[in-house]
PDB file of C-alpha atoms in Angstrom:
ATOM      1  CA  UNK A 294      40.027  19.349 -63.556  1.00 44.00           C
ATOM      2  CA  UNK A 295      42.161  20.220 -60.569  1.00 43.00           C
ATOM      3  CA  UNK A 296      41.110  23.250 -58.617  1.00 41.00           C
ATOM      4  CA  UNK A 297      42.476  25.401 -55.831  1.00 42.00           C
ATOM      5  CA  UNK A 298      40.488  26.102 -52.706  1.00 42.00           C
ATOM      6  CA  UNK A 299      40.699  29.252 -50.596  1.00 42.00           C
ATOM      7  CA  UNK A 300      38.852  28.657 -47.351  1.00 38.00           C
ATOM      8  CA  UNK A 301      37.885  31.253 -44.805  1.00 38.00           C
ATOM      9  CA  UNK A 302      39.241  29.985 -41.488  1.00 32.00           C
ATOM     10  CA  UNK A 303      36.635  31.917 -39.579  1.00 32.00           C
ATOM     11  CA  UNK A 304      33.851  32.788 -41.965  1.00 36.00           C
ATOM     12  CA  UNK A 305      32.167  35.869 -40.535  1.00 36.00           C
ATOM     13  CA  UNK A 306      35.280  37.762 -39.348  1.00 37.00           C
ATOM     14  CA  UNK A 307      37.058  36.964 -42.617  1.00 36.00           C
ATOM     15  CA  UNK A 308      34.190  38.301 -44.686  1.00 36.00           C
ATOM     16  CA  UNK A 309      33.873  41.368 -42.475  1.00 36.00           C
ATOM     17  CA  UNK A 310      37.594  42.009 -43.016  1.00 33.00           C
ATOM     18  CA  UNK A 311      37.150  41.671 -46.755  1.00 34.00           C
ATOM     19  CA  UNK A 312      34.324  44.171 -46.737  1.00 34.00           C
ATOM     20  CA  UNK A 313      36.391  46.613 -44.686  1.00 32.00           C
ATOM     21  CA  UNK A 314      39.313  46.280 -47.047  1.00 32.00           C
ATOM     22  CA  UNK A 315      37.068  46.713 -50.056  1.00 33.00           C
ATOM     23  CA  UNK A 316      35.571  49.805 -48.466  1.00 32.00           C
ATOM     24  CA  UNK A 317      39.041  51.403 -48.506  1.00 32.00           C
ATOM     25  CA  UNK A 318      39.554  50.712 -52.190  1.00 32.00           C
ATOM     26  CA  UNK A 319      38.968  53.399 -54.776  1.00 33.00           C
ATOM     27  CA  UNK A 320      36.729  51.275 -56.928  1.00 39.00           C
ATOM     28  CA  UNK A 321      34.170  48.652 -56.076  1.00 42.00           C
ATOM     29  CA  UNK A 322      31.355  47.242 -58.125  1.00 49.00           C
ATOM     30  CA  UNK A 323      33.078  44.864 -60.463  1.00 58.00           C
ATOM     31  CA  UNK A 324      34.003  46.720 -63.633  1.00 75.00           C
ATOM     32  CA  UNK A 325      32.410  47.687 -66.917  1.00 87.00           C
ATOM     33  CA  UNK A 326      29.273  46.176 -68.359  1.00 93.00           C
ATOM     34  CA  UNK A 327      29.893  43.625 -71.076  1.00 95.00           C
ATOM     35  CA  UNK A 328      27.856  41.797 -73.669  1.00 95.00           C
ATOM     36  CA  UNK A 329      27.898  38.339 -75.198  1.00 95.00           C
ATOM     37  CA  UNK A 330      31.069  37.903 -77.217  1.00 94.00           C
ATOM     38  CA  UNK A 331      33.033  40.613 -75.383  1.00 95.00           C
ATOM     39  CA  UNK A 332      36.322  39.762 -73.716  1.00 94.00           C
ATOM     40  CA  UNK A 333      35.820  38.054 -70.341  1.00 95.00           C
ATOM     41  CA  UNK A 334      37.827  39.711 -67.569  1.00 93.00           C
ATOM     42  CA  UNK A 335      38.487  37.560 -64.492  1.00 96.00           C
ATOM     43  CA  UNK A 336      38.941  38.971 -60.980  1.00 96.00           C
ATOM     44  CA  UNK A 337      42.113  36.880 -60.649  1.00 96.00           C
ATOM     45  CA  UNK A 338      44.266  36.201 -63.694  1.00 94.00           C
ATOM     46  CA  UNK A 339      44.300  32.587 -64.788  1.00 95.00           C
ATOM     47  CA  UNK A 340      41.504  31.570 -62.413  1.00 97.00           C
ATOM     48  CA  UNK A 341      37.747  31.378 -62.567  1.00 98.00           C
ATOM     49  CA  UNK A 342      36.964  32.411 -58.998  1.00 98.00           C
ATOM     50  CA  UNK A 343      33.763  30.944 -57.584  1.00 98.00           C
ATOM     51  CA  UNK A 344      32.071  31.978 -54.350  1.00 98.00           C
ATOM     52  CA  UNK A 345      30.163  29.246 -52.569  1.00 98.00           C
ATOM     53  CA  UNK A 346      28.921  28.284 -49.126  1.00 96.00           C
ATOM     54  CA  UNK A 347      29.432  24.899 -47.511  1.00 96.00           C
ATOM     55  CA  UNK A 348      28.293  22.493 -46.303  1.00 96.00           C
ATOM     56  CA  UNK A 349      25.513  21.920 -48.817  1.00 96.00           C
ATOM     57  CA  UNK A 350      25.896  18.339 -50.074  1.00 96.00           C
ATOM     58  CA  UNK A 351      25.732  17.121 -52.755  1.00 97.00           C
ATOM     59  CA  UNK A 352      26.044  20.548 -54.398  1.00 98.00           C
ATOM     60  CA  UNK A 353      29.147  21.751 -52.553  1.00 97.00           C
ATOM     61  CA  UNK A 354      30.885  20.281 -49.516  1.00 97.00           C
ATOM     62  CA  UNK A 355      34.343  19.406 -48.220  1.00 97.00           C
ATOM     63  CA  UNK A 356      35.859  16.014 -48.927  1.00 97.00           C
ATOM     64  CA  UNK A 357      39.524  15.183 -48.405  1.00 96.00           C
ATOM     65  CA  UNK A 358      40.384  18.831 -47.835  1.00 95.00           C
ATOM     66  CA  UNK A 359      38.803  19.900 -51.102  1.00 97.00           C
ATOM     67  CA  UNK A 360      35.434  21.427 -51.948  1.00 98.00           C
ATOM     68  CA  UNK A 361      33.589  19.096 -54.309  1.00 98.00           C
ATOM     69  CA  UNK A 362      30.055  18.564 -55.547  1.00 98.00           C
ATOM     70  CA  UNK A 363      27.559  18.922 -58.365  1.00 98.00           C
ATOM     71  CA  UNK A 364      27.897  22.708 -58.629  1.00 98.00           C
ATOM     72  CA  UNK A 365      31.689  22.459 -58.531  1.00 98.00           C
ATOM     73  CA  UNK A 366      31.750  20.059 -61.458  1.00 98.00           C
ATOM     74  CA  UNK A 367      29.431  22.262 -63.512  1.00 98.00           C
ATOM     75  CA  UNK A 368      31.595  25.350 -62.979  1.00 98.00           C
ATOM     76  CA  UNK A 369      34.671  23.272 -63.817  1.00 98.00           C
ATOM     77  CA  UNK A 370      33.167  22.925 -67.299  1.00 98.00           C
ATOM     78  CA  UNK A 371      33.045  26.723 -67.627  1.00 98.00           C
ATOM     79  CA  UNK A 372      36.620  27.029 -66.371  1.00 98.00           C
ATOM     80  CA  UNK A 373      37.760  24.367 -68.820  1.00 98.00           C
ATOM     81  CA  UNK A 374      36.090  26.221 -71.683  1.00 98.00           C
ATOM     82  CA  UNK A 375      37.905  29.410 -70.642  1.00 97.00           C
ATOM     83  CA  UNK A 376      41.223  27.570 -70.391  1.00 97.00           C
ATOM     84  CA  UNK A 377      41.699  28.295 -66.687  1.00 98.00           C
ATOM     85  CA  UNK A 378      41.270  26.498 -63.358  1.00 98.00           C
ATOM     86  CA  UNK A 379      38.455  27.062 -60.905  1.00 98.00           C
ATOM     87  CA  UNK A 380      39.383  28.652 -57.562  1.00 98.00           C
ATOM     88  CA  UNK A 381      36.750  28.415 -54.829  1.00 98.00           C
ATOM     89  CA  UNK A 382      36.085  30.857 -51.982  1.00 97.00           C
ATOM     90  CA  UNK A 383      33.909  29.570 -49.143  1.00 97.00           C
ATOM     91  CA  UNK A 384      31.972  32.406 -47.522  1.00 96.00           C
ATOM     92  CA  UNK A 385      28.700  33.118 -45.670  1.00 94.00           C
ATOM     93  CA  UNK A 386      25.621  32.646 -47.854  1.00 93.00           C
ATOM     94  CA  UNK A 387      24.324  36.119 -46.939  1.00 91.00           C
ATOM     95  CA  UNK A 388      27.404  37.615 -48.601  1.00 94.00           C
ATOM     96  CA  UNK A 389      26.496  35.824 -51.810  1.00 96.00           C
ATOM     97  CA  UNK A 390      22.746  36.270 -51.960  1.00 92.00           C
ATOM     98  CA  UNK A 391      22.979  39.959 -50.990  1.00 94.00           C
ATOM     99  CA  UNK A 392      25.274  40.647 -53.971  1.00 95.00           C
ATOM    100  CA  UNK A 393      28.207  41.809 -51.775  1.00 95.00           C
ATOM    101  CA  UNK A 394      30.436  39.074 -53.173  1.00 96.00           C
ATOM    102  CA  UNK A 395      30.219  40.791 -56.571  1.00 96.00           C
ATOM    103  CA  UNK A 396      30.167  44.389 -55.326  1.00 93.00           C
ATOM    104  CA  UNK A 397      33.537  43.766 -53.680  1.00 94.00           C
ATOM    105  CA  UNK A 398      35.003  41.870 -56.653  1.00 95.00           C
ATOM    106  CA  UNK A 399      35.533  38.698 -54.669  1.00 96.00           C
ATOM    107  CA  UNK A 400      34.482  36.297 -57.388  1.00 97.00           C
ATOM    108  CA  UNK A 401      33.546  35.903 -61.042  1.00 97.00           C
ATOM    109  CA  UNK A 402      30.585  33.615 -60.390  1.00 98.00           C
ATOM    110  CA  UNK A 403      28.751  32.151 -57.417  1.00 98.00           C
ATOM    111  CA  UNK A 404      27.547  28.564 -57.451  1.00 98.00           C
ATOM    112  CA  UNK A 405      25.857  27.670 -54.182  1.00 97.00           C
ATOM    113  CA  UNK A 406      22.554  26.036 -55.085  1.00 97.00           C
ATOM    114  CA  UNK A 407      21.179  29.582 -55.366  1.00 97.00           C
ATOM    115  CA  UNK A 408      17.501  29.852 -56.203  1.00 96.00           C
ATOM    116  CA  UNK A 409      16.766  32.501 -58.826  1.00 97.00           C
ATOM    117  CA  UNK A 410      14.394  35.031 -57.233  1.00 96.00           C
ATOM    118  CA  UNK A 411      13.207  38.506 -58.245  1.00 95.00           C
ATOM    119  CA  UNK A 412      14.840  40.025 -55.146  1.00 94.00           C
ATOM    120  CA  UNK A 413      18.228  38.450 -55.850  1.00 96.00           C
ATOM    121  CA  UNK A 414      17.966  39.310 -59.538  1.00 96.00           C
ATOM    122  CA  UNK A 415      17.941  42.989 -58.504  1.00 96.00           C
ATOM    123  CA  UNK A 416      21.492  42.752 -57.090  1.00 96.00           C
ATOM    124  CA  UNK A 417      23.069  40.166 -59.405  1.00 97.00           C
ATOM    125  CA  UNK A 418      22.508  38.410 -62.716  1.00 97.00           C
ATOM    126  CA  UNK A 419      21.888  34.702 -63.201  1.00 98.00           C
ATOM    127  CA  UNK A 420      22.564  32.022 -65.738  1.00 98.00           C
ATOM    128  CA  UNK A 421      19.702  30.016 -67.119  1.00 98.00           C
ATOM    129  CA  UNK A 422      18.237  27.670 -64.513  1.00 98.00           C
ATOM    130  CA  UNK A 423      20.151  24.389 -64.213  1.00 98.00           C
ATOM    131  CA  UNK A 424      18.348  22.525 -61.405  1.00 97.00           C
ATOM    132  CA  UNK A 425      14.761  22.289 -60.063  1.00 96.00           C
ATOM    133  CA  UNK A 426      14.087  22.298 -56.311  1.00 96.00           C
ATOM    134  CA  UNK A 427      11.293  22.567 -53.747  1.00 96.00           C
ATOM    135  CA  UNK A 428      11.286  23.109 -49.995  1.00 97.00           C
ATOM    136  CA  UNK A 429      10.993  20.205 -47.543  1.00 98.00           C
ATOM    137  CA  UNK A 430      10.454  19.578 -43.823  1.00 98.00           C
ATOM    138  CA  UNK A 431      13.105  17.542 -41.946  1.00 98.00           C
ATOM    139  CA  UNK A 432      12.162  15.986 -38.562  1.00 98.00           C
ATOM    140  CA  UNK A 433      13.270  13.208 -36.216  1.00 98.00           C
ATOM    141  CA  UNK A 434      11.452   9.941 -36.887  1.00 97.00           C
ATOM    142  CA  UNK A 435      10.106   9.892 -33.327  1.00 94.00           C
ATOM    143  CA  UNK A 436       8.832  13.475 -33.463  1.00 96.00           C
ATOM    144  CA  UNK A 437       5.247  12.736 -34.494  1.00 96.00           C
ATOM    145  CA  UNK A 438       5.402  15.759 -36.816  1.00 97.00           C
ATOM    146  CA  UNK A 439       3.962  15.005 -40.234  1.00 97.00           C
ATOM    147  CA  UNK A 440       3.223  18.459 -41.631  1.00 96.00           C
ATOM    148  CA  UNK A 441       4.111  22.062 -40.928  1.00 96.00           C
ATOM    149  CA  UNK A 442       0.649  22.407 -39.357  1.00 96.00           C
ATOM    150  CA  UNK A 443       1.889  20.197 -36.470  1.00 97.00           C
ATOM    151  CA  UNK A 444       4.475  22.805 -35.456  1.00 98.00           C
ATOM    152  CA  UNK A 445       2.157  25.048 -33.423  1.00 97.00           C
ATOM    153  CA  UNK A 446       4.012  26.189 -30.281  1.00 97.00           C
ATOM    154  CA  UNK A 447       7.227  24.486 -31.460  1.00 98.00           C
ATOM    155  CA  UNK A 448      10.432  25.780 -33.035  1.00 98.00           C
ATOM    156  CA  UNK A 449      11.267  25.527 -36.744  1.00 98.00           C
ATOM    157  CA  UNK A 450      14.938  25.858 -37.740  1.00 98.00           C
ATOM    158  CA  UNK A 451      15.958  27.777 -40.870  1.00 98.00           C
ATOM    159  CA  UNK A 452      19.202  28.646 -42.640  1.00 96.00           C
ATOM    160  CA  UNK A 453      19.831  32.400 -42.754  1.00 95.00           C
ATOM    161  CA  UNK A 454      19.185  34.111 -46.085  1.00 93.00           C
ATOM    162  CA  UNK A 455      17.570  31.145 -47.806  1.00 95.00           C
ATOM    163  CA  UNK A 456      14.257  30.667 -49.558  1.00 95.00           C
ATOM    164  CA  UNK A 457      13.462  28.177 -46.788  1.00 96.00           C
ATOM    165  CA  UNK A 458      13.685  30.999 -44.243  1.00 96.00           C
ATOM    166  CA  UNK A 459      11.480  33.104 -46.490  1.00 95.00           C
ATOM    167  CA  UNK A 460       8.853  30.357 -46.708  1.00 96.00           C
ATOM    168  CA  UNK A 461       8.964  29.769 -42.932  1.00 97.00           C
ATOM    169  CA  UNK A 462       8.522  33.471 -42.203  1.00 97.00           C
ATOM    170  CA  UNK A 463       5.563  33.789 -44.584  1.00 96.00           C
ATOM    171  CA  UNK A 464       3.688  30.932 -42.858  1.00 96.00           C
ATOM    172  CA  UNK A 465       4.769  31.566 -39.248  1.00 97.00           C
ATOM    173  CA  UNK A 466       1.567  33.227 -38.053  1.00 97.00           C
ATOM    174  CA  UNK A 467      -0.612  30.735 -39.931  1.00 96.00           C
ATOM    175  CA  UNK A 468       0.852  27.755 -38.038  1.00 97.00           C
ATOM    176  CA  UNK A 469       2.005  29.397 -34.794  1.00 97.00           C
ATOM    177  CA  UNK A 470       5.622  28.220 -34.607  1.00 98.00           C
ATOM    178  CA  UNK A 471       8.787  30.029 -33.576  1.00 98.00           C
ATOM    179  CA  UNK A 472      11.759  30.406 -35.929  1.00 98.00           C
ATOM    180  CA  UNK A 473      15.400  29.818 -34.998  1.00 98.00           C
ATOM    181  CA  UNK A 474      18.126  30.828 -37.489  1.00 98.00           C
ATOM    182  CA  UNK A 475      21.289  28.865 -38.275  1.00 97.00           C
ATOM    183  CA  UNK A 476      24.411  30.000 -40.102  1.00 94.00           C
ATOM    184  CA  UNK A 477      24.641  26.972 -42.357  1.00 95.00           C
ATOM    185  CA  UNK A 478      22.860  23.801 -43.399  1.00 97.00           C
ATOM    186  CA  UNK A 479      25.045  21.523 -41.253  1.00 97.00           C
ATOM    187  CA  UNK A 480      24.147  23.350 -38.047  1.00 97.00           C
ATOM    188  CA  UNK A 481      20.458  23.337 -38.997  1.00 98.00           C
ATOM    189  CA  UNK A 482      20.304  19.607 -39.729  1.00 98.00           C
ATOM    190  CA  UNK A 483      22.280  18.764 -36.581  1.00 98.00           C
ATOM    191  CA  UNK A 484      19.821  20.838 -34.555  1.00 98.00           C
ATOM    192  CA  UNK A 485      16.956  18.720 -35.913  1.00 98.00           C
ATOM    193  CA  UNK A 486      18.772  15.448 -35.291  1.00 98.00           C
ATOM    194  CA  UNK A 487      19.643  16.367 -31.695  1.00 97.00           C
ATOM    195  CA  UNK A 488      16.211  17.762 -30.854  1.00 97.00           C
ATOM    196  CA  UNK A 489      17.264  21.405 -30.474  1.00 98.00           C
ATOM    197  CA  UNK A 490      14.429  22.299 -32.857  1.00 98.00           C
ATOM    198  CA  UNK A 491      11.292  20.349 -33.776  1.00 98.00           C
ATOM    199  CA  UNK A 492      11.931  20.560 -37.512  1.00 98.00           C
ATOM    200  CA  UNK A 493      14.065  22.224 -40.152  1.00 98.00           C
ATOM    201  CA  UNK A 494      13.118  23.603 -43.556  1.00 98.00           C
ATOM    202  CA  UNK A 495      15.441  23.728 -46.551  1.00 98.00           C
ATOM    203  CA  UNK A 496      15.709  22.500 -50.143  1.00 97.00           C
ATOM    204  CA  UNK A 497      14.335  18.993 -50.643  1.00 97.00           C
ATOM    205  CA  UNK A 498      17.446  17.493 -52.260  1.00 96.00           C
ATOM    206  CA  UNK A 499      19.815  18.353 -49.405  1.00 97.00           C
ATOM    207  CA  UNK A 500      17.366  17.065 -46.795  1.00 98.00           C
ATOM    208  CA  UNK A 501      16.911  13.770 -48.646  1.00 97.00           C
ATOM    209  CA  UNK A 502      20.704  13.497 -48.862  1.00 95.00           C
ATOM    210  CA  UNK A 503      20.938  13.998 -45.073  1.00 97.00           C
ATOM    211  CA  UNK A 504      18.301  11.329 -44.404  1.00 98.00           C
ATOM    212  CA  UNK A 505      20.372   8.757 -46.335  1.00 95.00           C
ATOM    213  CA  UNK A 506      23.181   9.174 -43.811  1.00 95.00           C
ATOM    214  CA  UNK A 507      20.940   9.732 -40.770  1.00 98.00           C
ATOM    215  CA  UNK A 508      18.125   7.141 -40.731  1.00 97.00           C
ATOM    216  CA  UNK A 509      16.795   8.461 -37.419  1.00 98.00           C
ATOM    217  CA  UNK A 510      15.506  11.470 -39.409  1.00 98.00           C
ATOM    218  CA  UNK A 511      12.968  11.753 -42.215  1.00 98.00           C
ATOM    219  CA  UNK A 512      11.367  14.193 -44.637  1.00 98.00           C
ATOM    220  CA  UNK A 513       7.648  14.283 -43.909  1.00 98.00           C
ATOM    221  CA  UNK A 514       6.451  17.085 -46.181  1.00 97.00           C
ATOM    222  CA  UNK A 515       7.511  18.843 -49.370  1.00 97.00           C
ATOM    223  CA  UNK A 516       6.310  22.259 -50.505  1.00 95.00           C
ATOM    224  CA  UNK A 517       5.905  22.918 -54.236  1.00 95.00           C
ATOM    225  CA  UNK A 518       7.804  26.192 -54.454  1.00 95.00           C
ATOM    226  CA  UNK A 519       8.938  25.591 -58.043  1.00 95.00           C
ATOM    227  CA  UNK A 520      12.458  26.924 -57.567  1.00 96.00           C
ATOM    228  CA  UNK A 521      15.317  26.861 -60.056  1.00 97.00           C
ATOM    229  CA  UNK A 522      18.998  27.166 -59.224  1.00 98.00           C
ATOM    230  CA  UNK A 523      21.154  29.513 -61.273  1.00 98.00           C
ATOM    231  CA  UNK A 524      24.839  30.372 -61.384  1.00 98.00           C
ATOM    232  CA  UNK A 525      25.091  33.977 -60.188  1.00 98.00           C
ATOM    233  CA  UNK A 526      27.370  36.696 -61.490  1.00 97.00           C
ATOM    234  CA  UNK A 527      27.883  40.440 -61.342  1.00 97.00           C
ATOM    235  CA  UNK A 528      25.058  42.551 -62.740  1.00 96.00           C
ATOM    236  CA  UNK A 529      25.916  43.658 -66.249  1.00 96.00           C
ATOM    237  CA  UNK A 530      28.571  41.013 -66.866  1.00 97.00           C
ATOM    238  CA  UNK A 531      26.862  39.872 -70.053  1.00 97.00           C
ATOM    239  CA  UNK A 532      29.990  38.260 -71.488  1.00 97.00           C
ATOM    240  CA  UNK A 533      30.325  35.884 -68.544  1.00 97.00           C
ATOM    241  CA  UNK A 534      26.576  35.242 -68.439  1.00 98.00           C
ATOM    242  CA  UNK A 535      26.580  34.259 -72.125  1.00 98.00           C
ATOM    243  CA  UNK A 536      29.589  31.991 -71.636  1.00 98.00           C
ATOM    244  CA  UNK A 537      28.033  30.198 -68.650  1.00 98.00           C
ATOM    245  CA  UNK A 538      24.763  29.700 -70.541  1.00 98.00           C
ATOM    246  CA  UNK A 539      26.662  28.457 -73.596  1.00 98.00           C
ATOM    247  CA  UNK A 540      28.563  25.874 -71.533  1.00 98.00           C
ATOM    248  CA  UNK A 541      25.470  24.725 -69.621  1.00 98.00           C
ATOM    249  CA  UNK A 542      23.502  24.280 -72.850  1.00 98.00           C
ATOM    250  CA  UNK A 543      26.361  22.382 -74.472  1.00 98.00           C
ATOM    251  CA  UNK A 544      26.723  20.104 -71.424  1.00 98.00           C
ATOM    252  CA  UNK A 545      22.998  19.376 -71.403  1.00 97.00           C
ATOM    253  CA  UNK A 546      23.134  18.560 -75.099  1.00 97.00           C
ATOM    254  CA  UNK A 547      26.203  16.342 -75.220  1.00 98.00           C
ATOM    255  CA  UNK A 548      25.606  14.240 -72.106  1.00 97.00           C
ATOM    256  CA  UNK A 549      28.129  15.852 -69.732  1.00 98.00           C
ATOM    257  CA  UNK A 550      25.357  17.340 -67.549  1.00 98.00           C
ATOM    258  CA  UNK A 551      23.666  13.932 -67.316  1.00 98.00           C
ATOM    259  CA  UNK A 552      26.985  12.304 -66.400  1.00 98.00           C
ATOM    260  CA  UNK A 553      27.660  14.833 -63.613  1.00 98.00           C
ATOM    261  CA  UNK A 554      24.069  14.550 -62.371  1.00 98.00           C
ATOM    262  CA  UNK A 555      24.285  10.759 -62.127  1.00 97.00           C
ATOM    263  CA  UNK A 556      27.658  11.039 -60.340  1.00 98.00           C
ATOM    264  CA  UNK A 557      26.204  13.099 -57.499  1.00 97.00           C
ATOM    265  CA  UNK A 558      22.560  11.957 -57.341  1.00 95.00           C
ATOM    266  CA  UNK A 559      22.937   8.300 -58.286  1.00 93.00           C
ATOM    267  CA  UNK A 560      20.374   8.531 -61.075  1.00 92.00           C
ATOM    268  CA  UNK A 561      19.786  10.268 -64.358  1.00 93.00           C
ATOM    269  CA  UNK A 562      17.884  13.588 -64.393  1.00 91.00           C
ATOM    270  CA  UNK A 563      14.179  13.416 -65.148  1.00 83.00           C
ATOM    271  CA  UNK A 564      13.268  14.424 -68.680  1.00 73.00           C
ATOM    272  CA  UNK A 565      10.616  17.119 -69.169  1.00 64.00           C
TER     273      UNK A 565
END
């Protein structure tokens, strides 16, 4: 399905402007609570507006001037079921995971490889989990770093607001490394490749995807964090939550999920 893409030309100032504008509005917070089966109200008529954060291949990234990826295709299924097109807003990940994207009515859903956590669940609701992930350590092949325990006195790069940053912070004192934050995944992985940091931590799938294109890097350690990605939405929007879950379940049952998975990961999903 075709989709429109609204890109922030300069991410942080654009989001700050949006917050300022929203602060002047009479109402923020996203509307009335709904339940499964209630009418679904969209923030923009005729569009299912999705907040995301790129680059994060293969889940969401730019290709040919358009944002594409695994998450995009899944949300397209929801949009198709609703009889509308998906419209994507690219914004800082902190604005999504903090819940501000919903408090300011910027989007109907957020699909950005977002791990479902108790903290995030306090400021937004989630669909059922649709993808399993763990954390992983990305290094240069010539670094000599095999595990996070080898990072004593070195610098570990993290992406701001992610579960990777959370894991790195929890184990910082144990291993004696310094942490350097990056705005997005692309900056983090480039920092590893160019030697600005000794290693970078993030979700295993995106690091393995980077290694395919950058053979001078490698993943040397994975951490069993047992994460699940969910499609996020405004707290209390039970009608949308039920619809997203309904579409995900249908896609997993009729083969469309498997087809999309194989398109972006080059293999079929593992069966449990």
